[in-house]
mmCIF file of C-alpha atoms in Angstrom:
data_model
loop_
_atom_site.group_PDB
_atom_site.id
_atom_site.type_symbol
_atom_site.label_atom_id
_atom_site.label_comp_id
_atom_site.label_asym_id
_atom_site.label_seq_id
_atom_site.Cartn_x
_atom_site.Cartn_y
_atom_site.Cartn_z
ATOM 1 C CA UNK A 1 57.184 104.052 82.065
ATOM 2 C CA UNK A 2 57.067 105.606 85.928
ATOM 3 C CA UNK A 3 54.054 105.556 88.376
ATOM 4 C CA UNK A 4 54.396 107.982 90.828
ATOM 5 C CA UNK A 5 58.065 108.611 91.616
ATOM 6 C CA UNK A 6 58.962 105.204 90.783
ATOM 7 C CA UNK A 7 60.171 103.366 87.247
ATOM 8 C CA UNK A 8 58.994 100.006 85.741
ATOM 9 C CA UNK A 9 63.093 98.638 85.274
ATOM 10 C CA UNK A 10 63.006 96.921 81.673
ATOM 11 C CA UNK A 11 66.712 96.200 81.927
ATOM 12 C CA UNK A 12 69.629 96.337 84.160
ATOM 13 C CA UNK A 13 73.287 97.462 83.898
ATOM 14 C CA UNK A 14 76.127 94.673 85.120
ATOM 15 C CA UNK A 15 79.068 96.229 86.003
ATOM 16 C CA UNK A 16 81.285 93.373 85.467
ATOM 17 C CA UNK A 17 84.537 92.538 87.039
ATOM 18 C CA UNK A 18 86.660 94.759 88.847
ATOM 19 C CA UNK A 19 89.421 94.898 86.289
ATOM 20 C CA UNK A 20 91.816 98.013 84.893
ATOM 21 C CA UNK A 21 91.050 99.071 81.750
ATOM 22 C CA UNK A 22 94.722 98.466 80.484
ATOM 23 C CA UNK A 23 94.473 94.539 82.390
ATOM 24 C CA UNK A 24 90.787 94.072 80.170
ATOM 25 C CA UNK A 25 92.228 92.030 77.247
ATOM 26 C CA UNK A 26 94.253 90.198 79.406
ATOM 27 C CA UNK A 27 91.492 88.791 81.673
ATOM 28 C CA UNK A 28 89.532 88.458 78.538
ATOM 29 C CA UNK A 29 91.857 85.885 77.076
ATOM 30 C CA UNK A 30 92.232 84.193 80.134
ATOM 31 C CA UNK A 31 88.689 83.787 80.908
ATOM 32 C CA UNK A 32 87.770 82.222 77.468
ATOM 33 C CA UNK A 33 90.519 79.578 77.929
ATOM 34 C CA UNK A 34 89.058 79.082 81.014
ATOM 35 C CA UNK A 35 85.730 78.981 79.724
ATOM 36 C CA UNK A 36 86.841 76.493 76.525
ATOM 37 C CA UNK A 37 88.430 74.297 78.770
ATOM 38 C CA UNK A 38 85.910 74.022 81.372
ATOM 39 C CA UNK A 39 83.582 72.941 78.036
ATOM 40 C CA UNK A 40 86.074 70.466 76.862
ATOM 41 C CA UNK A 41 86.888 68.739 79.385
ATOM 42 C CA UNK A 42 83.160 68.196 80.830
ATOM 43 C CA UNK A 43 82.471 67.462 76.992
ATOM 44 C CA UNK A 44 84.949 64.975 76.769
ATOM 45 C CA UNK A 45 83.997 63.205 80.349
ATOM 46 C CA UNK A 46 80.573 62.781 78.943
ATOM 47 C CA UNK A 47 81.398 61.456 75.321
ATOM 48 C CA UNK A 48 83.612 59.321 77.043
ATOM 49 C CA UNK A 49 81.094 57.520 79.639
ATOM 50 C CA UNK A 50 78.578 57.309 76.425
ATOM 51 C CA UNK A 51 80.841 55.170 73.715
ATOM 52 C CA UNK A 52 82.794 52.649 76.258
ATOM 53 C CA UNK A 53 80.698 50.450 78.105
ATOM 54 C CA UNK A 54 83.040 49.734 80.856
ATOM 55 C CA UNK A 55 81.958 53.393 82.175
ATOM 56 C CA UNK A 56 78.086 52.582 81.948
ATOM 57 C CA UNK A 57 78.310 52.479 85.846
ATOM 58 C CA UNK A 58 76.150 54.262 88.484
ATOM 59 C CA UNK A 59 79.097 56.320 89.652
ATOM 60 C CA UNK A 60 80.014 57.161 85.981
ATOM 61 C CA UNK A 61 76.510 57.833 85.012
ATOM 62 C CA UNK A 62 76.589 60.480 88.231
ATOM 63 C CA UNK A 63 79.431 61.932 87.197
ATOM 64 C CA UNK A 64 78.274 62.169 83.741
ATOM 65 C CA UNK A 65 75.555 64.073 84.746
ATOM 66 C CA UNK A 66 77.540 66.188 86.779
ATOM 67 C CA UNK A 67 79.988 67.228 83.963
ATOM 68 C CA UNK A 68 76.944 68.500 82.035
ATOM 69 C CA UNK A 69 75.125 70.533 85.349
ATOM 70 C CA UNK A 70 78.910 71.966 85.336
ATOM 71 C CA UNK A 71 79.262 72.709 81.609
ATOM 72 C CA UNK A 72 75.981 74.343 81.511
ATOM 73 C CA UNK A 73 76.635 76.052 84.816
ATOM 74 C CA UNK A 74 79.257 78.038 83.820
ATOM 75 C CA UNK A 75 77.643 78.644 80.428
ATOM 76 C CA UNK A 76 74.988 80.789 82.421
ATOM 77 C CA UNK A 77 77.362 83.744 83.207
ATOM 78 C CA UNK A 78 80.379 83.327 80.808
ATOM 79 C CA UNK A 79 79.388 84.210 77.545
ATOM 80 C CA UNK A 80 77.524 87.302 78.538
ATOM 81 C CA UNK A 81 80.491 88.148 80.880
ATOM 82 C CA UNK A 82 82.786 87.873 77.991
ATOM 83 C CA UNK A 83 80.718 89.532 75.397
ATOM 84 C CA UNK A 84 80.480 92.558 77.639
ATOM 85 C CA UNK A 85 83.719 92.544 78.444
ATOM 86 C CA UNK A 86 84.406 92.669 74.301
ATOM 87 C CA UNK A 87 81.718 95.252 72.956
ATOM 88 C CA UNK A 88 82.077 97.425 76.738
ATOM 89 C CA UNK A 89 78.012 96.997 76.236
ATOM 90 C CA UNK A 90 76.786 95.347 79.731
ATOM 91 C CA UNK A 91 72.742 95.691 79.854
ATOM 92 C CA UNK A 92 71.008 92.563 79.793
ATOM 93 C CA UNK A 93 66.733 92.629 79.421
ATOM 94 C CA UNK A 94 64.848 92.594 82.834
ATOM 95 C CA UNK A 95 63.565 89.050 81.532
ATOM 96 C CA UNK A 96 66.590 87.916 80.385
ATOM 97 C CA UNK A 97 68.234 88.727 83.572
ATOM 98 C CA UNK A 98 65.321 86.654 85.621
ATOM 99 C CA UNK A 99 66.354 83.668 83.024
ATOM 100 C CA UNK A 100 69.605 83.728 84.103
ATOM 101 C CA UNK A 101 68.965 83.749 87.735
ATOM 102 C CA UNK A 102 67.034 80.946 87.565
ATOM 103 C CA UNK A 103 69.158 78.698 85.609
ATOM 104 C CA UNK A 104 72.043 79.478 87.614
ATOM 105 C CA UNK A 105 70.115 78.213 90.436
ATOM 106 C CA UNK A 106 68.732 75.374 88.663
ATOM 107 C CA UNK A 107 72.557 74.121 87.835
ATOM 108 C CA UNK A 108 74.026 75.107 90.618
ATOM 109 C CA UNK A 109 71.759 73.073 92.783
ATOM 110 C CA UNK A 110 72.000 70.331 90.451
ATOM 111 C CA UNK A 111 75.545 70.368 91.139
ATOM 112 C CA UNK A 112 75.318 70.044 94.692
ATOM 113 C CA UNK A 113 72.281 67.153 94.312
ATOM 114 C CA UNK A 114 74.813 65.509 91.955
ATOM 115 C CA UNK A 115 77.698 65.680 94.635
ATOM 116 C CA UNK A 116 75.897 64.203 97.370
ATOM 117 C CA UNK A 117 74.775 61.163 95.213
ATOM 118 C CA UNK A 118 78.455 60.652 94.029
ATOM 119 C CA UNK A 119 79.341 60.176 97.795
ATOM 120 C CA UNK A 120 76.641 58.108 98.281
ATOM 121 C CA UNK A 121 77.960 55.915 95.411
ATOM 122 C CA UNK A 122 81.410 55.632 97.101
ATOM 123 C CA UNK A 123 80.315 55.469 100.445
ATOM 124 C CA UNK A 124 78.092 51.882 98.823
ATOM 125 C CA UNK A 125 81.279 50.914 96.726
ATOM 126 C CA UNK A 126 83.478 50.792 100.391
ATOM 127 C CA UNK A 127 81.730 50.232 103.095
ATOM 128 C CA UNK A 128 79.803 47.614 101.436
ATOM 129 C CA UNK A 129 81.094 46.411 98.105
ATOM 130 C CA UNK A 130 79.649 43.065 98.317
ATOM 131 C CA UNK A 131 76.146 44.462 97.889
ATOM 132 C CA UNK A 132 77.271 47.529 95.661
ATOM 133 C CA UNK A 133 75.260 46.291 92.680
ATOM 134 C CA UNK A 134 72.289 45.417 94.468
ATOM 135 C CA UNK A 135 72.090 49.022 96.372
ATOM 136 C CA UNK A 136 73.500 50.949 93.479
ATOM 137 C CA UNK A 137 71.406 49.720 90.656
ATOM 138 C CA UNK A 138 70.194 51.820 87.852
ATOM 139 C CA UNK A 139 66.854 52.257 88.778
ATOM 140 C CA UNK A 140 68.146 53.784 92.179
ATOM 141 C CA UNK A 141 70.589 55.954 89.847
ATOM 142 C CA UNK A 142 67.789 57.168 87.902
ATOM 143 C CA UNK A 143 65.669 58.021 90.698
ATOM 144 C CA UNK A 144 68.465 60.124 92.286
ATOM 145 C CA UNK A 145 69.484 61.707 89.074
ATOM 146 C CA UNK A 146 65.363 62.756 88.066
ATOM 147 C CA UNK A 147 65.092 63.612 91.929
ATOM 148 C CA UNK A 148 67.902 66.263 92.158
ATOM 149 C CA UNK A 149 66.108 67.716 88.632
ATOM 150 C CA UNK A 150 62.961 67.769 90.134
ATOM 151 C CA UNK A 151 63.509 69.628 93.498
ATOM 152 C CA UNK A 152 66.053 72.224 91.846
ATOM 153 C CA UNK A 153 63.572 72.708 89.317
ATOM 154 C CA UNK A 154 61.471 73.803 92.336
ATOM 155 C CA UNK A 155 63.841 76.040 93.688
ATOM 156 C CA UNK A 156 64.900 78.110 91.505
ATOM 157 C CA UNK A 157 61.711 78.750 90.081
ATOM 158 C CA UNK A 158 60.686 79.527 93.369
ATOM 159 C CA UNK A 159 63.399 82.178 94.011
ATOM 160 C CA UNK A 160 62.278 83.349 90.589
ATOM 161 C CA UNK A 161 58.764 83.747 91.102
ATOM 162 C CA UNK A 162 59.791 85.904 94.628
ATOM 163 C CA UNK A 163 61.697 87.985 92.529
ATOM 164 C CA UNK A 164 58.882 88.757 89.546
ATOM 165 C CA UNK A 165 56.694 90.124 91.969
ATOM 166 C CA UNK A 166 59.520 92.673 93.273
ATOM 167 C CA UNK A 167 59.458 96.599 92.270
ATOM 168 C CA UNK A 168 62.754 98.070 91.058
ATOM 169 C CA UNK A 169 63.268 101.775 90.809
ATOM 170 C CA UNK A 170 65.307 103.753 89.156
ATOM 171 C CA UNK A 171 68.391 102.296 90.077
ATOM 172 C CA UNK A 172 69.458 99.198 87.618
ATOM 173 C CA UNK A 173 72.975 98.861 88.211
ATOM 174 C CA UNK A 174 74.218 96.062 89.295
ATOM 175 C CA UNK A 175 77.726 95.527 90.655
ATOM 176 C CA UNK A 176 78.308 92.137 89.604
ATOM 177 C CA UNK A 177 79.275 90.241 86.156
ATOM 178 C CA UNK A 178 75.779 88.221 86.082
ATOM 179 C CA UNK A 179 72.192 88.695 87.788
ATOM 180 C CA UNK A 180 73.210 87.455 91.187
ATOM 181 C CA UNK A 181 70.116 87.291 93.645
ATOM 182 C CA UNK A 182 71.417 88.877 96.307
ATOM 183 C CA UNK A 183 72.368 91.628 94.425
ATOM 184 C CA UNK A 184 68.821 92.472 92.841
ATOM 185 C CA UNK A 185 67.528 92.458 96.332
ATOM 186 C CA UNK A 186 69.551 95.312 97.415
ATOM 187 C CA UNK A 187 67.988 97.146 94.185
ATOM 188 C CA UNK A 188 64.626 96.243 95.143
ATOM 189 C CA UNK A 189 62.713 99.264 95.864
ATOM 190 C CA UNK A 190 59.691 96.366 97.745
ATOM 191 C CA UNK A 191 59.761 94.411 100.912
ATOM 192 C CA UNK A 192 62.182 92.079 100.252
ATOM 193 C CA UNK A 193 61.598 90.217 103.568
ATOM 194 C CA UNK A 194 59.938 87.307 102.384
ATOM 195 C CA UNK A 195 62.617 86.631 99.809
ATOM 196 C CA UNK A 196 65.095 86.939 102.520
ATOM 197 C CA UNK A 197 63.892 84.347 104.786
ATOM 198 C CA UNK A 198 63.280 81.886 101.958
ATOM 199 C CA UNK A 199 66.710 81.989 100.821
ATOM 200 C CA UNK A 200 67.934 81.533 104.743
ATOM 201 C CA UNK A 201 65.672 78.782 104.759
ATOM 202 C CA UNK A 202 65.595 76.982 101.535
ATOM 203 C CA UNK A 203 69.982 77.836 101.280
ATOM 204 C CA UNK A 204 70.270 75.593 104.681
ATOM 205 C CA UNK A 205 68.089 72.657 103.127
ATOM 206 C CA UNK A 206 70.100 72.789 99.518
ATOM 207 C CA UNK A 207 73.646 73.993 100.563
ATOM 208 C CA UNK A 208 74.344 73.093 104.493
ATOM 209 C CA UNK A 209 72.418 69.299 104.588
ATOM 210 C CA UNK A 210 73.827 67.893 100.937
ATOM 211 C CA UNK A 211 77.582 69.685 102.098
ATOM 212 C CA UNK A 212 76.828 67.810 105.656
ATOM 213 C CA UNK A 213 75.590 64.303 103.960
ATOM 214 C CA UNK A 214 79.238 64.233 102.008
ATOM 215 C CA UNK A 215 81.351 65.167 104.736
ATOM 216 C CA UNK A 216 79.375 61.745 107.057
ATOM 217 C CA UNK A 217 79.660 59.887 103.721
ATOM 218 C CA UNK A 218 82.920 60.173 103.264
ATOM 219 C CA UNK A 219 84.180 60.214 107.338
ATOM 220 C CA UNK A 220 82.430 56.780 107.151
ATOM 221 C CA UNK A 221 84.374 55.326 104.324
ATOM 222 C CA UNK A 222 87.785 56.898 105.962
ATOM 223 C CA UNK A 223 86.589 55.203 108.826
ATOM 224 C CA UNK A 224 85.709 51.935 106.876
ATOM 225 C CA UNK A 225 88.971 51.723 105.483
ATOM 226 C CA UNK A 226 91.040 52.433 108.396
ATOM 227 C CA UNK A 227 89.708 49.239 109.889
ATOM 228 C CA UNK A 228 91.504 47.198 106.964
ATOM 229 C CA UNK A 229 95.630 47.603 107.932
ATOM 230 C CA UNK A 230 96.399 47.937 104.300
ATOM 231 C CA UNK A 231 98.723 50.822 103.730
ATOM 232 C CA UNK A 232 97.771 50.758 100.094
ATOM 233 C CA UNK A 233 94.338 50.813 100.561
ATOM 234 C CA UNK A 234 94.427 53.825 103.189
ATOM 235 C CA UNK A 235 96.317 56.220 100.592
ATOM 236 C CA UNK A 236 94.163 55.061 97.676
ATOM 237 C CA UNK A 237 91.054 56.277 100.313
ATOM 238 C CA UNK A 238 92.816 59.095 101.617
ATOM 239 C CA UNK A 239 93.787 60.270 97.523
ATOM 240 C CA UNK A 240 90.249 59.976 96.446
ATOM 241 C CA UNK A 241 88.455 61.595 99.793
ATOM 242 C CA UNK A 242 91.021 64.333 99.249
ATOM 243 C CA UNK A 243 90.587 64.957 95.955
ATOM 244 C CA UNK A 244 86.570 64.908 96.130
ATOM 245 C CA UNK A 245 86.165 67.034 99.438
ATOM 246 C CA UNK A 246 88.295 69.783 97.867
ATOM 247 C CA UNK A 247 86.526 70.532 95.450
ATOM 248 C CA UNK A 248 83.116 69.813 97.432
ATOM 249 C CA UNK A 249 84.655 72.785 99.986
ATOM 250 C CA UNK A 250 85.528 75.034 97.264
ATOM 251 C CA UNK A 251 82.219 74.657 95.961
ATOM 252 C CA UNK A 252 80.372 74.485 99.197
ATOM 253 C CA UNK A 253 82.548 77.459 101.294
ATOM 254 C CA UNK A 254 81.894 79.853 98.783
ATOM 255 C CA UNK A 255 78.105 79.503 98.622
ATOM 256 C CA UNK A 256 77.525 79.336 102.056
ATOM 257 C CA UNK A 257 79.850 82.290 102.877
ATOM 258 C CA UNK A 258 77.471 84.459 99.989
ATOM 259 C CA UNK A 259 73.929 83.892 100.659
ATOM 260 C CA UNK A 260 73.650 82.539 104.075
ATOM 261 C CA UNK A 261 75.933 85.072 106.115
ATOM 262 C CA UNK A 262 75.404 88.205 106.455
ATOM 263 C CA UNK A 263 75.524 90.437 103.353
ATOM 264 C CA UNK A 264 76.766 93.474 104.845
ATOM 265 C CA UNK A 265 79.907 91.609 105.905
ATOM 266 C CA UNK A 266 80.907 90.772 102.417
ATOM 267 C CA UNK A 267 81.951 93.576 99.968
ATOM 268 C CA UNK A 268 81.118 93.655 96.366
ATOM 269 C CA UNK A 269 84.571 92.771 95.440
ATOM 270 C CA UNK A 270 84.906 89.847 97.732
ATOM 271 C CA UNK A 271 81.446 88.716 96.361
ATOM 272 C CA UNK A 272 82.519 88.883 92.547
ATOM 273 C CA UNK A 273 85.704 86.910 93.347
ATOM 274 C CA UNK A 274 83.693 84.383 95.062
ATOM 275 C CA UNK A 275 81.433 84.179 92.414
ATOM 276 C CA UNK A 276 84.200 83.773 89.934
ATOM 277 C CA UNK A 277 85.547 80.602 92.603
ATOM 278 C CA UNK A 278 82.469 78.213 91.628
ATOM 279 C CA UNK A 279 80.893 79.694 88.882
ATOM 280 C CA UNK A 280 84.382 79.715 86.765
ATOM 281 C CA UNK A 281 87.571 77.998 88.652
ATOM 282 C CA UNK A 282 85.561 74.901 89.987
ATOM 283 C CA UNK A 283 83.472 73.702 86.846
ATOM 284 C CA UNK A 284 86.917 73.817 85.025
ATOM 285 C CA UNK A 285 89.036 71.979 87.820
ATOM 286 C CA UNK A 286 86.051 69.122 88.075
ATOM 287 C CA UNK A 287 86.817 67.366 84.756
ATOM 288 C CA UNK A 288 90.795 67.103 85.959
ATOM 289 C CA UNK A 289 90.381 65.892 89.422
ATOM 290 C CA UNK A 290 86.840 63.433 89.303
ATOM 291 C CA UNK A 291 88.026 62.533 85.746
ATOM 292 C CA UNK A 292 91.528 62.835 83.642
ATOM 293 C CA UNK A 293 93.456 61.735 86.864
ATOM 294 C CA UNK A 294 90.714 58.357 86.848
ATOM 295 C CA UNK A 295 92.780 55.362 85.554
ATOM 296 C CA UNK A 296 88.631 54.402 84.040
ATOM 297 C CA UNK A 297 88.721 57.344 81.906
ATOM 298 C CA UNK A 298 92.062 57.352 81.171
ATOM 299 C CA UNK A 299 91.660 53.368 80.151
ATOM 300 C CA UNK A 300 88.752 54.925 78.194
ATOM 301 C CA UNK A 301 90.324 57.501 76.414
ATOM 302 C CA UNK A 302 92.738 55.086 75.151
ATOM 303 C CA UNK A 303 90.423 52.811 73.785
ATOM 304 C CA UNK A 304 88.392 55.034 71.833
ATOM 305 C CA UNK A 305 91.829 56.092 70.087
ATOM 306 C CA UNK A 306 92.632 52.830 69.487
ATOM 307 C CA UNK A 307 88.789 52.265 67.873
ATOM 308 C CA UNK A 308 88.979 55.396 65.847
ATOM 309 C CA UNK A 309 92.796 54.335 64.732
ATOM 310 C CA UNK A 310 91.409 50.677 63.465
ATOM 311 C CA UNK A 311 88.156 52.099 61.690
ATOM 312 C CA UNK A 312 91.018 54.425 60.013
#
């Protein structure tokens, strides 16, 4: 259907990864292992934290949570990236790609909610253990957990709503592997101003303060613990903060570097493998380094072999 000299878009062409045709196969395979054991291992964290009740803690409850914003993260792009990468077929419905959109920003924000609470939880457990249980109690947990799903509900149905009331023309192709929102801008044949300012604004409230809030949280427990001269007690800090901040600068560096720098600095490439850093690589790596390296979990894991060996 066309008005004038411009057409009403009903779907959009994704142009996938950047990948030789004889290397397609290859990257296939590797991206559904990838894919599996990003839904394992989340799955596994949160059956885990559900049948032994020495994990029915606030931080395990947060990082429960977390394992499922990251399972269903990933879930957003991957199948449909590795469908078309199977059938060579890569449209996807105008709605369909506005669905996606929004719940990649829904999890993806989750994510980041989710992160900032988990250092919160720590920076309680160290800097003030004695009172851990009264600070960190489950109501508090709740209210942070129904809090993060409340205001990234919000935002990513605003972003979606900005992006319904754009005009595309006849160009639908988009050079990326899933409906990123920068991306549809550029295709936009409207004023995309508007959208363009609340993404500057609205990425500094959900990306740069929660990335800023973990890096205080955990400077003050270094800080904390660097006061006690206990060698053993500085590594254990020093392991954890690691191990956590990683991740949280993988996650974080990525995002920021996309949609709140310039996007005429970035090429498409560098954007896809970006993308492919925290929508792929850093949902999979979450389980190994929150989780399967936790002496809880791994305490866990053993018992509910042991339960499973007795019913037997």
């Amino acid at each position: 259907m066309t008005e004038g000299n411009q057409t009403v878009i009903s779907w959009f062409l994704l142009l996938g990864l950047p990948i030789p045709p004889e290397h397609q196969y290859l990257f296939y395979f590797l991206f559904l292992a990838m894919y599996l054991t990003t839904i394992l291992g989340n799955l596994i964290i949160i059956i885990l934290i559900q049948l032994d009740s020495h994990l029915h803690t606030p931080m395990y409850s947060l990082l429960s949570n977390l394992s499922f914003s990251d399972l269903c993260f990933s879930s957003v792009t991957m199948p449909k990236l590795l469908k078309n990468m199977q059938s060579q077929v890569s449209s996807i419905p105008y709605a369909g790609c506005l669905a996606q959109m929004y719940f990649f920003l829904l999890f993806g924000d989750l994510a980041s909610f989710l992160l900032v609470a988990m250092a919160y939880d720590r920076y309680v457990a160290i800097c003030f253990p004695l009172r851990y249980t009264s600070i960190m109690s489950p109501k508090l947990c709740v209210s942070l957990v129904v809090l993060s799903w409340v205001l990234t509900t919000f935002h990513a149905m605003l972003h979606t709503l900005l992006m319904a009331r754009l005009s595309f023309c006849e160009d639908n192709v988009i050079p990326h592997f899933f409906c990123d929102m920068s991306a549809l801008l550029k295709l936009s044949c409207s004023d995309t101003h508007v959208n363009e300012l609340v993404i500057f604004v609205t990425g500094g409230l959900i990306l740069v303060i929660p990335f800023v809030l973990i890096v205080v949280s955990y400077a003050r427990i270094v800080s904390s613990i660097l006061k006690v001269p206990s060698a053993r007690g500085i590594r254990k800090a020093f392991s954890t903060c690691g191990s956590h901040l990683s991740v949280v600068s993988l996650f974080y560096g990525t995002l920021i570097g996309l949609y709140l720098c310039p996007s005429a600095n970035n090429s498409t490439v560098k954007d896809t493998v970006m993308a492919m850093m925290y929508t792929v690589v850093t949902p999979m790596l979450n389980p190994f380094i929150y989780s399967l390296r936790n002496r809880d979990m791994k305490g866990a894991l053993g018992r509910v072999f042991c339960k499973k060996k007795i019913m037997v």
